[in-house]
Amino acid sequence: MNIEKLTCHYANIIEELDENPTRDGLKNTPERAAKAMQFLCRGYEQSLDELVNNALFESDNDEMVIVKDIELYSLCEHHMLPFIGKAHVAYIPTGKVIGLSKIARIVDMFARRLQIQENLTRQIAEAIQAVTNAEGVAVVIEAKHMCMMMRGVEKQNSTMYSSVMLGAFRDSGNTRQEFLQLIGRH
């Protein structure tokens, strides 16, 4: 990401809003905004292989592993406004487990890109599946979207839920139900 170009674009946006980008309160805003956008979209600079870094460990466990309430912050690709929520991720191992922090890092990698929640949910599930070769993967995301709250219909109490179920979670109603009960979404 080119910070100088982004800075120039933010200065132009401020000017187009009929504001003075050189006034005291705004003179450093274009650069700060550019750096903030670079941080918020840092997922583009990450790869799954580098992120996981071989943090897979042999295990006889073949029972469901769940990490719930992983906070996430993303930007809606339609309005570039934030959506904020949490992800619940589960998988059923087949001989290997992934380092716990890697699941949260995978969520962050995909969330820190311009997104829609439906695609984010699928990307996380497919990445966990690809890395672990699990018998099944389940991801549920619940989020509040500023594009719904701050503009448009202005619905302050709406929450969007999305889910992706792969393998055993898709094929077995009992497995899916156990996951949903354990995350409190039955």
PDB file of C-alpha atoms in Angstrom:
ATOM      1  CA  MET A   1       0.000   0.000   0.000  1.00  0.00           C
ATOM      2  CA  ASN A   2       1.351   3.401  -0.946  1.00  0.00           C
ATOM      3  CA  ILE A   3       0.853   5.749   2.019  1.00  0.00           C
ATOM      4  CA  GLU A   4       1.719   8.864   0.011  1.00  0.00           C
ATOM      5  CA  LYS A   5      -0.948   8.122  -2.604  1.00  0.00           C
ATOM      6  CA  LEU A   6      -3.539   7.302   0.050  1.00  0.00           C
ATOM      7  CA  THR A   7      -2.669  10.509   1.903  1.00  0.00           C
ATOM      8  CA  CYS A   8      -3.221  12.516  -1.275  1.00  0.00           C
ATOM      9  CA  HIS A   9      -6.571  10.806  -1.876  1.00  0.00           C
ATOM     10  CA  TYR A  10      -7.742  11.579   1.667  1.00  0.00           C
ATOM     11  CA  ALA A  11      -6.722  15.239   1.239  1.00  0.00           C
ATOM     12  CA  ASN A  12      -8.792  15.327  -1.968  1.00  0.00           C
ATOM     13  CA  ILE A  13     -11.788  13.789  -0.173  1.00  0.00           C
ATOM     14  CA  ILE A  14     -11.566  16.429   2.557  1.00  0.00           C
ATOM     15  CA  GLU A  15     -11.435  19.174  -0.097  1.00  0.00           C
ATOM     16  CA  GLU A  16     -14.423  17.655  -1.939  1.00  0.00           C
ATOM     17  CA  LEU A  17     -16.380  17.850   1.321  1.00  0.00           C
ATOM     18  CA  ASP A  18     -15.779  21.643   1.180  1.00  0.00           C
ATOM     19  CA  GLU A  19     -13.416  21.470   4.124  1.00  0.00           C
ATOM     20  CA  ASN A  20      -9.961  22.967   4.381  1.00  0.00           C
ATOM     21  CA  PRO A  21      -7.387  20.169   4.721  1.00  0.00           C
ATOM     22  CA  THR A  22      -4.787  22.699   5.925  1.00  0.00           C
ATOM     23  CA  ARG A  23      -6.794  24.010   8.887  1.00  0.00           C
ATOM     24  CA  ASP A  24      -5.354  23.193  12.278  1.00  0.00           C
ATOM     25  CA  GLY A  25      -7.621  20.239  13.139  1.00  0.00           C
ATOM     26  CA  LEU A  26      -7.294  18.634   9.701  1.00  0.00           C
ATOM     27  CA  LYS A  27      -3.727  19.322   8.576  1.00  0.00           C
ATOM     28  CA  ASN A  28      -2.449  15.859   9.596  1.00  0.00           C
ATOM     29  CA  THR A  29      -5.731  14.017   9.022  1.00  0.00           C
ATOM     30  CA  PRO A  30      -5.005  12.783   5.473  1.00  0.00           C
ATOM     31  CA  GLU A  31      -1.823  11.012   6.613  1.00  0.00           C
ATOM     32  CA  ARG A  32      -3.464   9.652   9.784  1.00  0.00           C
ATOM     33  CA  ALA A  33      -6.431   8.384   7.741  1.00  0.00           C
ATOM     34  CA  ALA A  34      -4.092   6.736   5.218  1.00  0.00           C
ATOM     35  CA  LYS A  35      -2.184   4.971   8.001  1.00  0.00           C
ATOM     36  CA  ALA A  36      -5.460   3.905   9.625  1.00  0.00           C
ATOM     37  CA  MET A  37      -6.701   2.445   6.324  1.00  0.00           C
ATOM     38  CA  GLN A  38      -3.409   0.617   5.871  1.00  0.00           C
ATOM     39  CA  PHE A  39      -3.835  -0.902   9.344  1.00  0.00           C
ATOM     40  CA  LEU A  40      -7.511  -1.755   8.824  1.00  0.00           C
ATOM     41  CA  CYS A  41      -6.707  -3.527   5.538  1.00  0.00           C
ATOM     42  CA  ARG A  42      -3.505  -5.272   6.616  1.00  0.00           C
ATOM     43  CA  GLY A  43      -5.064  -8.666   5.821  1.00  0.00           C
ATOM     44  CA  TYR A  44      -4.117  -8.134   2.163  1.00  0.00           C
ATOM     45  CA  GLU A  45      -0.461  -8.263   3.188  1.00  0.00           C
ATOM     46  CA  GLN A  46      -0.795 -11.618   4.968  1.00  0.00           C
ATOM     47  CA  SER A  47      -0.832 -15.154   3.617  1.00  0.00           C
ATOM     48  CA  LEU A  48      -2.367 -18.226   5.215  1.00  0.00           C
ATOM     49  CA  ASP A  49       0.890 -20.224   5.079  1.00  0.00           C
ATOM     50  CA  GLU A  50       2.940 -17.482   6.730  1.00  0.00           C
ATOM     51  CA  LEU A  51       0.266 -16.876   9.332  1.00  0.00           C
ATOM     52  CA  VAL A  52      -0.120 -20.535  10.346  1.00  0.00           C
ATOM     53  CA  ASN A  53       3.674 -21.039  10.240  1.00  0.00           C
ATOM     54  CA  ASN A  54       3.429 -24.826  10.631  1.00  0.00           C
ATOM     55  CA  ALA A  55       1.602 -24.533  13.972  1.00  0.00           C
ATOM     56  CA  LEU A  56      -0.088 -27.914  13.499  1.00  0.00           C
ATOM     57  CA  PHE A  57       0.393 -30.498  16.198  1.00  0.00           C
ATOM     58  CA  GLU A  58      -0.196 -34.255  16.301  1.00  0.00           C
ATOM     59  CA  SER A  59      -3.217 -35.191  18.388  1.00  0.00           C
ATOM     60  CA  ASP A  60      -5.440 -38.203  18.996  1.00  0.00           C
ATOM     61  CA  ASN A  61      -8.350 -35.872  19.694  1.00  0.00           C
ATOM     62  CA  ASP A  62     -11.244 -36.449  17.319  1.00  0.00           C
ATOM     63  CA  GLU A  63     -13.799 -34.417  19.279  1.00  0.00           C
ATOM     64  CA  MET A  64     -15.074 -30.960  18.431  1.00  0.00           C
ATOM     65  CA  VAL A  65     -12.751 -28.041  19.139  1.00  0.00           C
ATOM     66  CA  ILE A  66     -14.459 -24.658  19.494  1.00  0.00           C
ATOM     67  CA  VAL A  67     -13.126 -21.141  19.833  1.00  0.00           C
ATOM     68  CA  LYS A  68     -15.998 -18.754  20.401  1.00  0.00           C
ATOM     69  CA  ASP A  69     -16.392 -15.017  20.772  1.00  0.00           C
ATOM     70  CA  ILE A  70     -13.378 -14.073  18.630  1.00  0.00           C
ATOM     71  CA  GLU A  71     -13.883 -10.348  18.178  1.00  0.00           C
ATOM     72  CA  LEU A  72     -13.583  -9.063  14.636  1.00  0.00           C
ATOM     73  CA  TYR A  73     -13.461  -5.696  12.936  1.00  0.00           C
ATOM     74  CA  SER A  74     -13.916  -5.363   9.210  1.00  0.00           C
ATOM     75  CA  LEU A  75     -14.895  -2.868   6.529  1.00  0.00           C
ATOM     76  CA  CYS A  76     -17.959  -3.301   4.359  1.00  0.00           C
ATOM     77  CA  GLU A  77     -16.806  -3.425   0.752  1.00  0.00           C
ATOM     78  CA  HIS A  78     -19.918  -1.536  -0.393  1.00  0.00           C
ATOM     79  CA  HIS A  79     -19.580   1.583   1.784  1.00  0.00           C
ATOM     80  CA  MET A  80     -16.175   1.149   3.446  1.00  0.00           C
ATOM     81  CA  LEU A  81     -17.857   1.504   6.818  1.00  0.00           C
ATOM     82  CA  PRO A  82     -17.014  -0.799   9.725  1.00  0.00           C
ATOM     83  CA  PHE A  83     -18.808  -3.904  10.792  1.00  0.00           C
ATOM     84  CA  ILE A  84     -17.979  -5.219  14.216  1.00  0.00           C
ATOM     85  CA  GLY A  85     -18.790  -8.552  15.773  1.00  0.00           C
ATOM     86  CA  LYS A  86     -17.547 -11.930  16.799  1.00  0.00           C
ATOM     87  CA  ALA A  87     -16.791 -15.232  15.161  1.00  0.00           C
ATOM     88  CA  HIS A  88     -17.371 -18.709  16.574  1.00  0.00           C
ATOM     89  CA  VAL A  89     -15.175 -21.354  14.942  1.00  0.00           C
ATOM     90  CA  ALA A  90     -15.245 -25.129  15.398  1.00  0.00           C
ATOM     91  CA  TYR A  91     -13.502 -28.047  13.767  1.00  0.00           C
ATOM     92  CA  ILE A  92     -13.253 -31.794  14.245  1.00  0.00           C
ATOM     93  CA  PRO A  93      -9.579 -32.818  14.054  1.00  0.00           C
ATOM     94  CA  THR A  94      -8.256 -35.791  12.109  1.00  0.00           C
ATOM     95  CA  GLY A  95      -4.827 -36.367  13.642  1.00  0.00           C
ATOM     96  CA  LYS A  96      -3.676 -32.750  13.906  1.00  0.00           C
ATOM     97  CA  VAL A  97      -4.797 -29.682  15.816  1.00  0.00           C
ATOM     98  CA  ILE A  98      -3.952 -26.085  14.983  1.00  0.00           C
ATOM     99  CA  GLY A  99      -2.387 -23.687  17.487  1.00  0.00           C
ATOM    100  CA  LEU A 100      -5.177 -21.868  19.286  1.00  0.00           C
ATOM    101  CA  SER A 101      -4.029 -18.341  18.443  1.00  0.00           C
ATOM    102  CA  LYS A 102      -3.847 -19.254  14.764  1.00  0.00           C
ATOM    103  CA  ILE A 103      -7.637 -19.527  14.582  1.00  0.00           C
ATOM    104  CA  ALA A 104      -8.011 -15.939  15.812  1.00  0.00           C
ATOM    105  CA  ARG A 105      -5.266 -14.841  13.415  1.00  0.00           C
ATOM    106  CA  ILE A 106      -7.076 -16.467  10.487  1.00  0.00           C
ATOM    107  CA  VAL A 107     -10.259 -14.610  11.446  1.00  0.00           C
ATOM    108  CA  ASP A 108      -8.297 -11.342  11.576  1.00  0.00           C
ATOM    109  CA  MET A 109      -6.492 -11.928   8.284  1.00  0.00           C
ATOM    110  CA  PHE A 110      -9.743 -12.198   6.354  1.00  0.00           C
ATOM    111  CA  ALA A 111     -11.602  -9.577   8.424  1.00  0.00           C
ATOM    112  CA  ARG A 112      -8.873  -7.018   7.738  1.00  0.00           C
ATOM    113  CA  ARG A 113      -9.877  -6.777   4.083  1.00  0.00           C
ATOM    114  CA  LEU A 114     -12.798  -5.091   2.354  1.00  0.00           C
ATOM    115  CA  GLN A 115     -15.541  -7.647   2.890  1.00  0.00           C
ATOM    116  CA  ILE A 116     -19.109  -8.731   3.016  1.00  0.00           C
ATOM    117  CA  GLN A 117     -19.939 -10.873   6.020  1.00  0.00           C
ATOM    118  CA  GLU A 118     -21.154 -13.828   3.967  1.00  0.00           C
ATOM    119  CA  ASN A 119     -17.823 -14.122   2.134  1.00  0.00           C
ATOM    120  CA  LEU A 120     -15.820 -13.565   5.316  1.00  0.00           C
ATOM    121  CA  THR A 121     -17.594 -16.499   6.967  1.00  0.00           C
ATOM    122  CA  ARG A 122     -16.847 -18.805   4.040  1.00  0.00           C
ATOM    123  CA  GLN A 123     -13.201 -17.691   3.728  1.00  0.00           C
ATOM    124  CA  ILE A 124     -12.540 -18.456   7.397  1.00  0.00           C
ATOM    125  CA  ALA A 125     -14.203 -21.890   7.178  1.00  0.00           C
ATOM    126  CA  GLU A 126     -12.378 -22.868   3.996  1.00  0.00           C
ATOM    127  CA  ALA A 127      -9.023 -21.698   5.386  1.00  0.00           C
ATOM    128  CA  ILE A 128      -9.448 -23.739   8.589  1.00  0.00           C
ATOM    129  CA  GLN A 129     -10.449 -26.744   6.461  1.00  0.00           C
ATOM    130  CA  ALA A 130      -7.462 -26.334   4.135  1.00  0.00           C
ATOM    131  CA  VAL A 131      -4.973 -26.002   6.984  1.00  0.00           C
ATOM    132  CA  THR A 132      -6.283 -28.737   9.301  1.00  0.00           C
ATOM    133  CA  ASN A 133      -7.865 -31.228   6.889  1.00  0.00           C
ATOM    134  CA  ALA A 134     -10.576 -31.482   9.538  1.00  0.00           C
ATOM    135  CA  GLU A 135     -13.525 -33.853   9.345  1.00  0.00           C
ATOM    136  CA  GLY A 136     -15.698 -30.760   9.531  1.00  0.00           C
ATOM    137  CA  VAL A 137     -15.534 -27.016  10.101  1.00  0.00           C
ATOM    138  CA  ALA A 138     -18.233 -24.633  11.322  1.00  0.00           C
ATOM    139  CA  VAL A 139     -18.123 -20.845  11.457  1.00  0.00           C
ATOM    140  CA  VAL A 140     -20.824 -18.502  12.710  1.00  0.00           C
ATOM    141  CA  ILE A 141     -20.351 -14.741  12.639  1.00  0.00           C
ATOM    142  CA  GLU A 142     -22.613 -12.226  14.308  1.00  0.00           C
ATOM    143  CA  ALA A 143     -21.962  -8.570  13.538  1.00  0.00           C
ATOM    144  CA  LYS A 144     -23.371  -5.069  13.598  1.00  0.00           C
ATOM    145  CA  HIS A 145     -22.926  -3.110  10.391  1.00  0.00           C
ATOM    146  CA  MET A 146     -22.395   0.631  10.482  1.00  0.00           C
ATOM    147  CA  CYS A 147     -23.715   0.871   6.917  1.00  0.00           C
ATOM    148  CA  MET A 148     -27.094  -0.223   8.360  1.00  0.00           C
ATOM    149  CA  MET A 149     -26.783   1.840  11.533  1.00  0.00           C
ATOM    150  CA  MET A 150     -25.234   5.155  10.456  1.00  0.00           C
ATOM    151  CA  ARG A 151     -26.823   5.585   7.022  1.00  0.00           C
ATOM    152  CA  GLY A 152     -29.562   4.111   4.882  1.00  0.00           C
ATOM    153  CA  VAL A 153     -32.255   2.487   7.015  1.00  0.00           C
ATOM    154  CA  GLU A 154     -30.528   3.494  10.308  1.00  0.00           C
ATOM    155  CA  LYS A 155     -31.518   0.368  12.241  1.00  0.00           C
ATOM    156  CA  GLN A 156     -29.569   0.544  15.499  1.00  0.00           C
ATOM    157  CA  ASN A 157     -30.438  -2.845  16.943  1.00  0.00           C
ATOM    158  CA  SER A 158     -29.987  -5.081  13.916  1.00  0.00           C
ATOM    159  CA  THR A 159     -27.431  -7.875  14.041  1.00  0.00           C
ATOM    160  CA  MET A 160     -26.494 -10.007  11.065  1.00  0.00           C
ATOM    161  CA  TYR A 161     -25.760 -13.719  11.516  1.00  0.00           C
ATOM    162  CA  SER A 162     -24.009 -15.821   8.893  1.00  0.00           C
ATOM    163  CA  SER A 163     -22.851 -19.413   9.030  1.00  0.00           C
ATOM    164  CA  VAL A 164     -20.878 -21.873   6.966  1.00  0.00           C
ATOM    165  CA  MET A 165     -20.896 -25.580   7.779  1.00  0.00           C
ATOM    166  CA  LEU A 166     -18.443 -27.914   6.049  1.00  0.00           C
ATOM    167  CA  GLY A 167     -18.029 -31.685   6.235  1.00  0.00           C
ATOM    168  CA  ALA A 168     -19.466 -33.303   9.362  1.00  0.00           C
ATOM    169  CA  PHE A 169     -21.173 -30.052  10.417  1.00  0.00           C
ATOM    170  CA  ARG A 170     -23.060 -29.961   7.122  1.00  0.00           C
ATOM    171  CA  ASP A 171     -23.743 -33.698   6.911  1.00  0.00           C
ATOM    172  CA  SER A 172     -24.824 -34.337  10.506  1.00  0.00           C
ATOM    173  CA  GLY A 173     -27.674 -32.446  12.100  1.00  0.00           C
ATOM    174  CA  ASN A 174     -26.554 -33.696  15.522  1.00  0.00           C
ATOM    175  CA  THR A 175     -23.017 -32.344  15.070  1.00  0.00           C
ATOM    176  CA  ARG A 176     -24.343 -29.023  13.823  1.00  0.00           C
ATOM    177  CA  GLN A 177     -26.827 -28.824  16.731  1.00  0.00           C
ATOM    178  CA  GLU A 178     -24.116 -29.607  19.302  1.00  0.00           C
ATOM    179  CA  PHE A 179     -21.990 -26.766  17.921  1.00  0.00           C
ATOM    180  CA  LEU A 180     -24.888 -24.313  17.920  1.00  0.00           C
ATOM    181  CA  GLN A 181     -25.818 -25.254  21.489  1.00  0.00           C
ATOM    182  CA  LEU A 182     -22.243 -24.864  22.699  1.00  0.00           C
ATOM    183  CA  ILE A 183     -21.979 -21.358  21.248  1.00  0.00           C
ATOM    184  CA  GLY A 184     -25.404 -20.440  22.611  1.00  0.00           C
ATOM    185  CA  ARG A 185     -27.202 -20.280  19.240  1.00  0.00           C
ATOM    186  CA  HIS A 186     -29.659 -23.201  19.416  1.00  0.00           C
TER     187      HIS A 186
END
